Coordinates of N, CA and C in Angstrom, one line a residue:
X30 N -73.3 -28.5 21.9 CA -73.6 -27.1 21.9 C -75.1 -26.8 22.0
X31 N -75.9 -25.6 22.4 CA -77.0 -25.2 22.2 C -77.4 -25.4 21.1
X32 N -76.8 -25.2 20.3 CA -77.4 -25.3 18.8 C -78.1 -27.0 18.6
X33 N -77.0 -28.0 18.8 CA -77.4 -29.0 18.7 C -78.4 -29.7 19.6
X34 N -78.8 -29.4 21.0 CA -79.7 -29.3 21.5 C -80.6 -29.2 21.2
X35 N -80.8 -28.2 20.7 CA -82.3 -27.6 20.3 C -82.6 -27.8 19.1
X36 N -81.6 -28.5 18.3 CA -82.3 -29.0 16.9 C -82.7 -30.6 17.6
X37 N -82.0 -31.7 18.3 CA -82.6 -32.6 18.7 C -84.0 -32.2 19.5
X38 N -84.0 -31.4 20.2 CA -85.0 -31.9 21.3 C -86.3 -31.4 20.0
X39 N -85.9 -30.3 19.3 CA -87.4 -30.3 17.8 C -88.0 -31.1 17.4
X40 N -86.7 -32.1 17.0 CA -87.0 -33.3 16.1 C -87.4 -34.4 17.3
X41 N -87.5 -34.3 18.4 CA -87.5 -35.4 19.1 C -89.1 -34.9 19.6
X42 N -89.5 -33.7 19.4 CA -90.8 -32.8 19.8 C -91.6 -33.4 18.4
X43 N -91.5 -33.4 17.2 CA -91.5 -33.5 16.3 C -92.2 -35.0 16.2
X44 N -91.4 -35.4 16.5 CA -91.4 -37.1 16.3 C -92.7 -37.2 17.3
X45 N -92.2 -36.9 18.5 CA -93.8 -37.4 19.3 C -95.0 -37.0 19.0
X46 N -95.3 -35.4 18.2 CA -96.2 -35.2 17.8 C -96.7 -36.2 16.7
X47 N -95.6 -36.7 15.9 CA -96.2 -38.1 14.6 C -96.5 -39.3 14.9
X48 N -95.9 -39.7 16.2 CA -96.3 -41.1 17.1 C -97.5 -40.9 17.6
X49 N -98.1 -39.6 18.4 CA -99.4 -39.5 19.2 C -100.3 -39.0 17.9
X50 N -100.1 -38.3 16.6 CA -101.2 -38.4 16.0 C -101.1 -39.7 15.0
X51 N -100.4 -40.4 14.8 CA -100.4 -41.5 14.3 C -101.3 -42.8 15.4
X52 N -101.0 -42.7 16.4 CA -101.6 -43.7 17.2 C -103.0 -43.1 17.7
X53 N -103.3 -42.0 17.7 CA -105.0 -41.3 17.2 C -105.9 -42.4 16.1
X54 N -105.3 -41.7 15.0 CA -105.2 -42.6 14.0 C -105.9 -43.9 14.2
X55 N -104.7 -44.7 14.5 CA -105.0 -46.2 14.7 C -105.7 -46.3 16.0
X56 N -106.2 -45.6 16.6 CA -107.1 -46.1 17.6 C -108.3 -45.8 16.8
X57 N -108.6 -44.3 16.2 CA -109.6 -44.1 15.6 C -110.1 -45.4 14.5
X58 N -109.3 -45.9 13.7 CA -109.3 -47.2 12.7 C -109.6 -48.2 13.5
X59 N -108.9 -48.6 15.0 CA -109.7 -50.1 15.6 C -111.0 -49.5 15.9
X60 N -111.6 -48.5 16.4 CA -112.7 -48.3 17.0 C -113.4 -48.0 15.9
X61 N -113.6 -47.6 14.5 CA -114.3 -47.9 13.5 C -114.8 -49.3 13.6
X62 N -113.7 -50.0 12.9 CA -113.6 -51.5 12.8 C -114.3 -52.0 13.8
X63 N -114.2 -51.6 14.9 CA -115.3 -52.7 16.0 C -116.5 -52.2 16.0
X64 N -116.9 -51.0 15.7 CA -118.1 -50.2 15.4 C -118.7 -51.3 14.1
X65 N -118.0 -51.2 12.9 CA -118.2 -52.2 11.7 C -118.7 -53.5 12.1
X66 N -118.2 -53.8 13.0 CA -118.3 -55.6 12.9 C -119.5 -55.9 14.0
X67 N -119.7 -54.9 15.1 CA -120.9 -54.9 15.9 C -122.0 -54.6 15.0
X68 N -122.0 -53.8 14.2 CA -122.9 -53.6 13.6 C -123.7 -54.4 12.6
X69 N -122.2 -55.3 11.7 CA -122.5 -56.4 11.4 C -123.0 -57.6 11.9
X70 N -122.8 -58.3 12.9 CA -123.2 -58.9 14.1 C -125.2 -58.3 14.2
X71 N -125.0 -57.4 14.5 CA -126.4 -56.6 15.0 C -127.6 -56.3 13.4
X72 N -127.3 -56.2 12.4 CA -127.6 -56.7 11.1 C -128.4 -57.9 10.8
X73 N -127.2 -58.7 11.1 CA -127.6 -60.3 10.6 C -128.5 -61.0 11.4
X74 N -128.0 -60.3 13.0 CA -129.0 -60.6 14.1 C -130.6 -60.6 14.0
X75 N -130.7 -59.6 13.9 CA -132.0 -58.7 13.5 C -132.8 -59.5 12.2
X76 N -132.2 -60.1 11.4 CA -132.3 -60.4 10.1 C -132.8 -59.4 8.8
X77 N -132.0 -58.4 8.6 CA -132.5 -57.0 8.1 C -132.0 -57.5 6.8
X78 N -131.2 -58.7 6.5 CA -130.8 -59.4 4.9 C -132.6 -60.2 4.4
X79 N -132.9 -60.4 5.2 CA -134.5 -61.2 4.9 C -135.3 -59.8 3.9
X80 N -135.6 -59.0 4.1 CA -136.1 -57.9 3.4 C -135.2 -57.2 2.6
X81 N -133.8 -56.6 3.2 CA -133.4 -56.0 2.1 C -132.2 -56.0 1.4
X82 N -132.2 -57.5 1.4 CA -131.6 -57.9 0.5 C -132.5 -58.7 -0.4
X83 N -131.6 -58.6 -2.1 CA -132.5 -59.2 -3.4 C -132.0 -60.8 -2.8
X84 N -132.9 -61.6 -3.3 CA -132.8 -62.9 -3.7 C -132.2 -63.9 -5.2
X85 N -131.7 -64.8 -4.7 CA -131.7 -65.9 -6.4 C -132.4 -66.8 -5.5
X86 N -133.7 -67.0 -6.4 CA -134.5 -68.1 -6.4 C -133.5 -69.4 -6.5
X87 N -133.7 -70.1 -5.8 CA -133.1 -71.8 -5.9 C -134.3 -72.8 -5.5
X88 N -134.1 -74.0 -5.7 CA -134.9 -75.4 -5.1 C -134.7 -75.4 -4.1
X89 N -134.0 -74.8 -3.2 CA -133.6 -75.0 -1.5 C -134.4 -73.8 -1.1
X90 N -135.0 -72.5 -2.2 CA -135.5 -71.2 -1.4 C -134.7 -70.5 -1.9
X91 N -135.0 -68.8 -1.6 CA -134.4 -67.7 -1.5 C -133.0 -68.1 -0.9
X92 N -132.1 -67.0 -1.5 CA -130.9 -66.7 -1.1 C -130.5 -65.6 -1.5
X93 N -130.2 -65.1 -0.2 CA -129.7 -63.4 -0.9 C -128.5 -63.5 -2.1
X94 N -128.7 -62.6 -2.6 CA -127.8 -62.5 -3.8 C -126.3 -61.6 -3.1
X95 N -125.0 -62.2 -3.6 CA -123.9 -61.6 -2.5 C -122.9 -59.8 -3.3
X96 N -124.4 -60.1 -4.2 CA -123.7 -58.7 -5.5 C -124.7 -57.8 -4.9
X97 N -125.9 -58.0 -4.3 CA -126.3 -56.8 -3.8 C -126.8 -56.4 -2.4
X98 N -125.8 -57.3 -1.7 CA -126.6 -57.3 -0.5 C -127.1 -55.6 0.4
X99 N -128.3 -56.2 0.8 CA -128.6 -54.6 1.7 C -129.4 -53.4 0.3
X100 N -129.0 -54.1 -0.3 CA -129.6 -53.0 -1.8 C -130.9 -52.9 -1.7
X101 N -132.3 -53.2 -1.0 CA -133.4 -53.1 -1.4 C -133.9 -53.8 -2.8
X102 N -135.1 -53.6 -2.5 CA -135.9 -53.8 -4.0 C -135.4 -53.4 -5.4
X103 N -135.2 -54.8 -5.9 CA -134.5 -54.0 -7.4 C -135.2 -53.5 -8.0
X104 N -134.8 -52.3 -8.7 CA -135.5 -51.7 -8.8 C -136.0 -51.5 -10.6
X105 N -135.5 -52.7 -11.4 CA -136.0 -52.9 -12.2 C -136.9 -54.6 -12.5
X106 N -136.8 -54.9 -11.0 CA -138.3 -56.2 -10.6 C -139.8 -55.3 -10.6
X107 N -140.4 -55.7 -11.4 CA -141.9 -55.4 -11.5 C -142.9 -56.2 -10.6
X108 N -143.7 -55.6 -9.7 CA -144.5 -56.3 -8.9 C -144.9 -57.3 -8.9
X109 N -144.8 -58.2 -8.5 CA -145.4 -59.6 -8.9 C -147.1 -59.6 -8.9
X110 N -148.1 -60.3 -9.1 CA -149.3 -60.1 -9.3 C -149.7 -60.8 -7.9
X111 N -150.6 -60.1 -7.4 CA -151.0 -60.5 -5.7 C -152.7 -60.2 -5.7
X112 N -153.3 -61.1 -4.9 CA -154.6 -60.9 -4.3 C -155.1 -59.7 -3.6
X113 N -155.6 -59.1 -4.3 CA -156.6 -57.8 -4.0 C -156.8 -57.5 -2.9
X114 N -157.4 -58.9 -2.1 CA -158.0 -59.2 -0.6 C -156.9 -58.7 0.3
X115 N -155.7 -58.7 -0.1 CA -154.3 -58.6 1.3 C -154.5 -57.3 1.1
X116 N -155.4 -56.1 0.2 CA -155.3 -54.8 0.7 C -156.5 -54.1 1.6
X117 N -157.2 -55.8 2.3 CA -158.4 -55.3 3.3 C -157.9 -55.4 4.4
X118 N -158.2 -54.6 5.7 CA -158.0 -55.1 7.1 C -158.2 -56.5 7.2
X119 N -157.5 -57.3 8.3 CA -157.9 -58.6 8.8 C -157.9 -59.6 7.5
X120 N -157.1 -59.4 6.3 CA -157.0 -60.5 5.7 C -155.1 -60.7 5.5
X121 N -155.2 -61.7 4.8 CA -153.3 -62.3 5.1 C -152.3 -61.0 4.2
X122 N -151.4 -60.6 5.2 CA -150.6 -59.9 4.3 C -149.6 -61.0 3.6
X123 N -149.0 -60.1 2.4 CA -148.5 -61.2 0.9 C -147.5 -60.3 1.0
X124 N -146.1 -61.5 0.0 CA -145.1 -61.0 0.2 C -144.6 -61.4 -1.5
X125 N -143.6 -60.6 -2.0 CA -142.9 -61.5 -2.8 C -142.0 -62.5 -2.8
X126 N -142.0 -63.3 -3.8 CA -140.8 -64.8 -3.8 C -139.5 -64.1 -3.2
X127 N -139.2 -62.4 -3.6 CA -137.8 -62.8 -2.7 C -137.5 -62.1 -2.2
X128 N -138.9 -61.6 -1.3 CA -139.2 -60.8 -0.3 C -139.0 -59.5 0.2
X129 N -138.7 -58.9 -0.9 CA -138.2 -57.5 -0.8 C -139.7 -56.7 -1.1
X130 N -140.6 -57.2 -1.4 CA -142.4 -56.1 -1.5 C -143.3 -57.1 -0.6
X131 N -143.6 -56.1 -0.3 CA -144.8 -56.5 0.8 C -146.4 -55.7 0.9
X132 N -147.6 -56.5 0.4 CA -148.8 -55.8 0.2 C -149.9 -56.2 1.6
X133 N -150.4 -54.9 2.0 CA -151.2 -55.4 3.1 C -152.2 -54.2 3.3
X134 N -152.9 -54.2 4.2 CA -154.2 -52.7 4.0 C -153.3 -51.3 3.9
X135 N -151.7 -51.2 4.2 CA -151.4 -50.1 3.9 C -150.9 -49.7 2.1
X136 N -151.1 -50.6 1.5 CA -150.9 -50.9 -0.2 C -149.5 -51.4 0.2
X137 N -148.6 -51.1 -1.0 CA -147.8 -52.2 -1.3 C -146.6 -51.2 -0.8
X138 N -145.2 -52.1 0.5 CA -144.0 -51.3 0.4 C -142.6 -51.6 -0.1
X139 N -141.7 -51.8 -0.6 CA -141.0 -51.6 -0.9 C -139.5 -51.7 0.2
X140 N -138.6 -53.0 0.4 CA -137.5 -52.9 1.2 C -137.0 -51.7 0.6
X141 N -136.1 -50.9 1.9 CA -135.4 -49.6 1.1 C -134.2 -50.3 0.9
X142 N -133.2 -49.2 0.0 CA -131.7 -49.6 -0.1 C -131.1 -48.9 0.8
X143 N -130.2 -49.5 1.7 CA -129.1 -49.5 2.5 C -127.5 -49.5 2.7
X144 N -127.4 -49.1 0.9 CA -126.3 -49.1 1.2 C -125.7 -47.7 0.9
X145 N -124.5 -47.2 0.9 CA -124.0 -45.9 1.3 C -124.3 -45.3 0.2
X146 N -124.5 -45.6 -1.1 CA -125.1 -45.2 -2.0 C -125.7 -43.5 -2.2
X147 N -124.9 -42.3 -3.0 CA -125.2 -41.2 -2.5 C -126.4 -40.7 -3.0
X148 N -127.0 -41.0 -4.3 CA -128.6 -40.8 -4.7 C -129.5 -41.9 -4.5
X149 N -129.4 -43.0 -4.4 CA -130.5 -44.0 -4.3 C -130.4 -45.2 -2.6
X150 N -129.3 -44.5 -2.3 CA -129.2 -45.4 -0.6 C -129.1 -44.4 0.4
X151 N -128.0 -44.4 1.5 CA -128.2 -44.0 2.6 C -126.8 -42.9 2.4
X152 N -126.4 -43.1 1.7 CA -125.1 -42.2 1.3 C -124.8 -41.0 2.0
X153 N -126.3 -40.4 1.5 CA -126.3 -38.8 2.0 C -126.5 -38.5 3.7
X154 N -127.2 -39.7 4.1 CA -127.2 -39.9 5.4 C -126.6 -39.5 6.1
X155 N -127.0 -38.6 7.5 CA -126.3 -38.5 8.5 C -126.5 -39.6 9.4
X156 N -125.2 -39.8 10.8 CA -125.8 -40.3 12.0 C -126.7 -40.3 12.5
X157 N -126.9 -38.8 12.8 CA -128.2 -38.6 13.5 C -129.5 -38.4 12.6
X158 N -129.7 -38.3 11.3 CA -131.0 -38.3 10.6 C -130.7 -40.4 10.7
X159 N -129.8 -41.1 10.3 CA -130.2 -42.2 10.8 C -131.3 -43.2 11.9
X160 N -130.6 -42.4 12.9 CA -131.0 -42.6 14.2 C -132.2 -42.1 14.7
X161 N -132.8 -40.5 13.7 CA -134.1 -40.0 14.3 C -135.2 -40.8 13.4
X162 N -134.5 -41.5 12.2 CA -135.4 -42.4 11.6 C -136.1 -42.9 12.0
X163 N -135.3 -44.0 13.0 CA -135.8 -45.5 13.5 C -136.1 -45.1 14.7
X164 N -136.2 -44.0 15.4 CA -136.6 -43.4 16.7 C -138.2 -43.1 16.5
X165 N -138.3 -42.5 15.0 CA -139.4 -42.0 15.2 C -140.4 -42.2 14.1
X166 N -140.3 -43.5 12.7 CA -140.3 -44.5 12.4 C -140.8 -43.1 10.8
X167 N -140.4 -41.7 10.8 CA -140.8 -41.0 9.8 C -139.7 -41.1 8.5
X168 N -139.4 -40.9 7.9 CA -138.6 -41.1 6.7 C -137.4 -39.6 7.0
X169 N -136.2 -40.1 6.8 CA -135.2 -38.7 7.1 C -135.4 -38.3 8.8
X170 N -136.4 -38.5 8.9 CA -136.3 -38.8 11.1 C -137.5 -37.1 10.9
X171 N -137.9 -36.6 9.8 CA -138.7 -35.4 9.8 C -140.1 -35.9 10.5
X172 N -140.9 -34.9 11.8 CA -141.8 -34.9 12.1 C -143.1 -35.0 10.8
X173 N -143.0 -34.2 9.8 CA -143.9 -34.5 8.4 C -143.2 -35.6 7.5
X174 N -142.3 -36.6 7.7 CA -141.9 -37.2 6.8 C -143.1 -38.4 6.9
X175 N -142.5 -39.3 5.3 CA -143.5 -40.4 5.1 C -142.9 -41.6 6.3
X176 N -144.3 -41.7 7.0 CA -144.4 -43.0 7.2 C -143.5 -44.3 7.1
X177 N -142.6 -45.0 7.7 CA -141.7 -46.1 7.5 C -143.2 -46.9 7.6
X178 N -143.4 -47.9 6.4 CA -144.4 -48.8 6.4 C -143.8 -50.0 6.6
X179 N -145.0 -51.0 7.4 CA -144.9 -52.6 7.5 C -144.3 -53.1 6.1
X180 N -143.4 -54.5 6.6 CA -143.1 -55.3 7.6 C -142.1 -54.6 8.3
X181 N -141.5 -53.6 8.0 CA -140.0 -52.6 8.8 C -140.4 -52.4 10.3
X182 N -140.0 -53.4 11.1 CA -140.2 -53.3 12.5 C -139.4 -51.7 13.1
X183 N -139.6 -51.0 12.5 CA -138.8 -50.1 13.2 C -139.1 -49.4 14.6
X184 N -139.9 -49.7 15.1 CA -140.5 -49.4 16.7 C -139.4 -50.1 17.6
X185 N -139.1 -51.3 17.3 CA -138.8 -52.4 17.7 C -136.8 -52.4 17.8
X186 N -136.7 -51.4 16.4 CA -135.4 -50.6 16.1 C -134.9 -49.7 16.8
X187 N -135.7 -49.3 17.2 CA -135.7 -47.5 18.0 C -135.8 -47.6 19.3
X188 N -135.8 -49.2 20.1 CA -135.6 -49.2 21.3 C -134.3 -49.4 21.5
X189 N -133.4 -49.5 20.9 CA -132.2 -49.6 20.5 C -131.3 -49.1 21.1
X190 N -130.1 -49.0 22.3 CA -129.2 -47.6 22.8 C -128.7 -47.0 21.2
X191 N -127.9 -45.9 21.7 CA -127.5 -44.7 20.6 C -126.2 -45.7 19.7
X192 N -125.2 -46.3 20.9 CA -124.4 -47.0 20.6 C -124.5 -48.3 19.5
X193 N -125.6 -48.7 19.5 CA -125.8 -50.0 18.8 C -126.4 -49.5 17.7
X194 N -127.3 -48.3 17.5 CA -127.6 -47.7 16.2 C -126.4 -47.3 14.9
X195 N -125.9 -46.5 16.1 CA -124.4 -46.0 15.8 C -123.8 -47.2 14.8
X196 N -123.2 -48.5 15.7 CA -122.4 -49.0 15.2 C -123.6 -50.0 13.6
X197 N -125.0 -50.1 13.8 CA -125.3 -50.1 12.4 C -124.8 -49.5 11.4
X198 N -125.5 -48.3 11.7 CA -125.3 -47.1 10.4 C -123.4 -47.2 10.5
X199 N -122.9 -47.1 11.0 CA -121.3 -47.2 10.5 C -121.2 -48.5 9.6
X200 N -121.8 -49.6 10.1 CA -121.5 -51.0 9.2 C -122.1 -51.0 8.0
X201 N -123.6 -49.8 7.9 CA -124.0 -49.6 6.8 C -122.9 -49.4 5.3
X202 N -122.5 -47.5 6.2 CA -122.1 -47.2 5.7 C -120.7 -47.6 4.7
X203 N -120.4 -49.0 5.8 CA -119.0 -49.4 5.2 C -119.3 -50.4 4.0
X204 N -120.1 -50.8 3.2 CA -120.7 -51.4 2.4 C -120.3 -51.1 1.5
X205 N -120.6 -51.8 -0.1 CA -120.0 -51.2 -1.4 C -121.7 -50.6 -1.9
X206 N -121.3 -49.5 -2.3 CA -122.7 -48.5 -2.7 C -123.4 -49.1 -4.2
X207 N -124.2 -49.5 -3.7 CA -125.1 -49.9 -4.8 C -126.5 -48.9 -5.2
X208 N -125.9 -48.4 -6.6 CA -127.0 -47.6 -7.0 C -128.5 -48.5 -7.7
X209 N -129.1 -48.4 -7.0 CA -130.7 -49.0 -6.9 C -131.4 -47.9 -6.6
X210 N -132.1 -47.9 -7.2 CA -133.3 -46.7 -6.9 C -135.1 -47.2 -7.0
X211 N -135.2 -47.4 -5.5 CA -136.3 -48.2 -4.9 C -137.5 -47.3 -5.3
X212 N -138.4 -48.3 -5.7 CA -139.8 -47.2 -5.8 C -140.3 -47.4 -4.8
X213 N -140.7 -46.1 -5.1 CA -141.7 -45.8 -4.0 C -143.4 -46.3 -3.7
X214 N -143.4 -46.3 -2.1 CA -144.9 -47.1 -2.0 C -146.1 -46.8 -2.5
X215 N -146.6 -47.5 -2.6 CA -148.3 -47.3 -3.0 C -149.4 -47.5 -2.2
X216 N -150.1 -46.5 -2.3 CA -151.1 -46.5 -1.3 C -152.0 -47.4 -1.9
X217 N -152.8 -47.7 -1.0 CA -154.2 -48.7 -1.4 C -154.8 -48.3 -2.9
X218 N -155.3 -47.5 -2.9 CA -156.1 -47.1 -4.4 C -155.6 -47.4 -5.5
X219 N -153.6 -47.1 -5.1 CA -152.9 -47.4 -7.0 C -152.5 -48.8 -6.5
X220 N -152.5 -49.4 -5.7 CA -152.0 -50.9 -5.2 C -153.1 -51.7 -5.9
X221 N -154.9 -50.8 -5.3 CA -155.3 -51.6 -6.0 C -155.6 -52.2 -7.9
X222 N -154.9 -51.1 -8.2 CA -154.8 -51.1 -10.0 C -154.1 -52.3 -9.8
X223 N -153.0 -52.9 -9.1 CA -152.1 -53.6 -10.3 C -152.3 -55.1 -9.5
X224 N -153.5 -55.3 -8.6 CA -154.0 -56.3 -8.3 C -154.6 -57.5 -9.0
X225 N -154.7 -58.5 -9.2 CA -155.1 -59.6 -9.8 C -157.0 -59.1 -9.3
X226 N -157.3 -59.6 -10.5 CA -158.8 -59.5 -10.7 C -159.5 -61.0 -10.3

């Protein structure tokens, strides 16, 4: 009958609408996922675990710690005591044992935290404030923002296509969010307070 017709062909209307937004879906989910793992790949590549990730000191060296990877500077580690001289031009920049501070004529900076983290990492982050970051090496990607300071190659970041930034900040973002709350840099003058005499 018509009747039954048109309740099949509904349900058969019905159903394809759940197959083509379900396989949306799952395309959207592999194409995350490869976004994730390129990005991961492109991370480790780079070696962006050398700065900002914490360390456990061992006899063999540093080793990132696997509780906080990408977290930045812990942020209840106190500066370690450094040579005055690494805050003149043309003398050696100094680093800490587990590499997350680094003092040199621009005072002392601080690995940031990276992970999705919504007050103290990249949480609040957009794509694109990600990407005008490392484009334009200012903090939040703002023309008045601070300064991304050395050793953060970010020039070097920012030659980068859109795609390979992209699939960072997604592998960032897929991280477990660690609330660390990085201090902030110091210019020369309060760098030089907490320098060895």
């Amino acid at each position: 009958s018509a009747t039954l017709i048109l309740v099949l062909t509904s349900c058969h209307t019905n159903a394809s609408k759940e197959d083509t937004s379900d396989n949306i879906m799952q395309v959207r989910d592999q194409e995350e996922e490869s976004a994730v793992m390129r990005g991961k790949y492109l991370v480790n590549a780079a070696g962006c675990n050398d700065c900002h990730s914490p360390k456990i000191l061992t006899p063999q060296g540093p080793v990132v710690d696997s509780t906080k990877v990408l977290s930045g500077h812990p942020a209840a580690m106190p500066t370690a005591p450094f040579d005055g001289d690494a805050l003149k031009p043309g003398h050696w920049m100094q680093m800490a044992p587990d590499m997350t501070t680094y003092v040199g004529p621009w005072g002392v900076s601080y690995a940031a935290n990276l992970t999705p983290d919504s007050t103290t990492g990249l949480g609040a982050w957009t794509e694109d404030v990600f990407i005008k970051t490392l484009r334009t090496g200012r903090h939040l990607g703002q023309e008045h923002g601070r300064q991304i300071l050395p050793p953060m190659p970010w020039q070097e970041f920012g030659k980068m296509n859109d795609n390979d930034l992209k699939a960072i900040y997604t592998y960032l973002q897929s991280l477990p969010p660690v609330n660390n709350k990085v201090p902030v840099p110091l210019a020369p003058d309060e760098a030089a307070k907490l320098a060895k005499r």
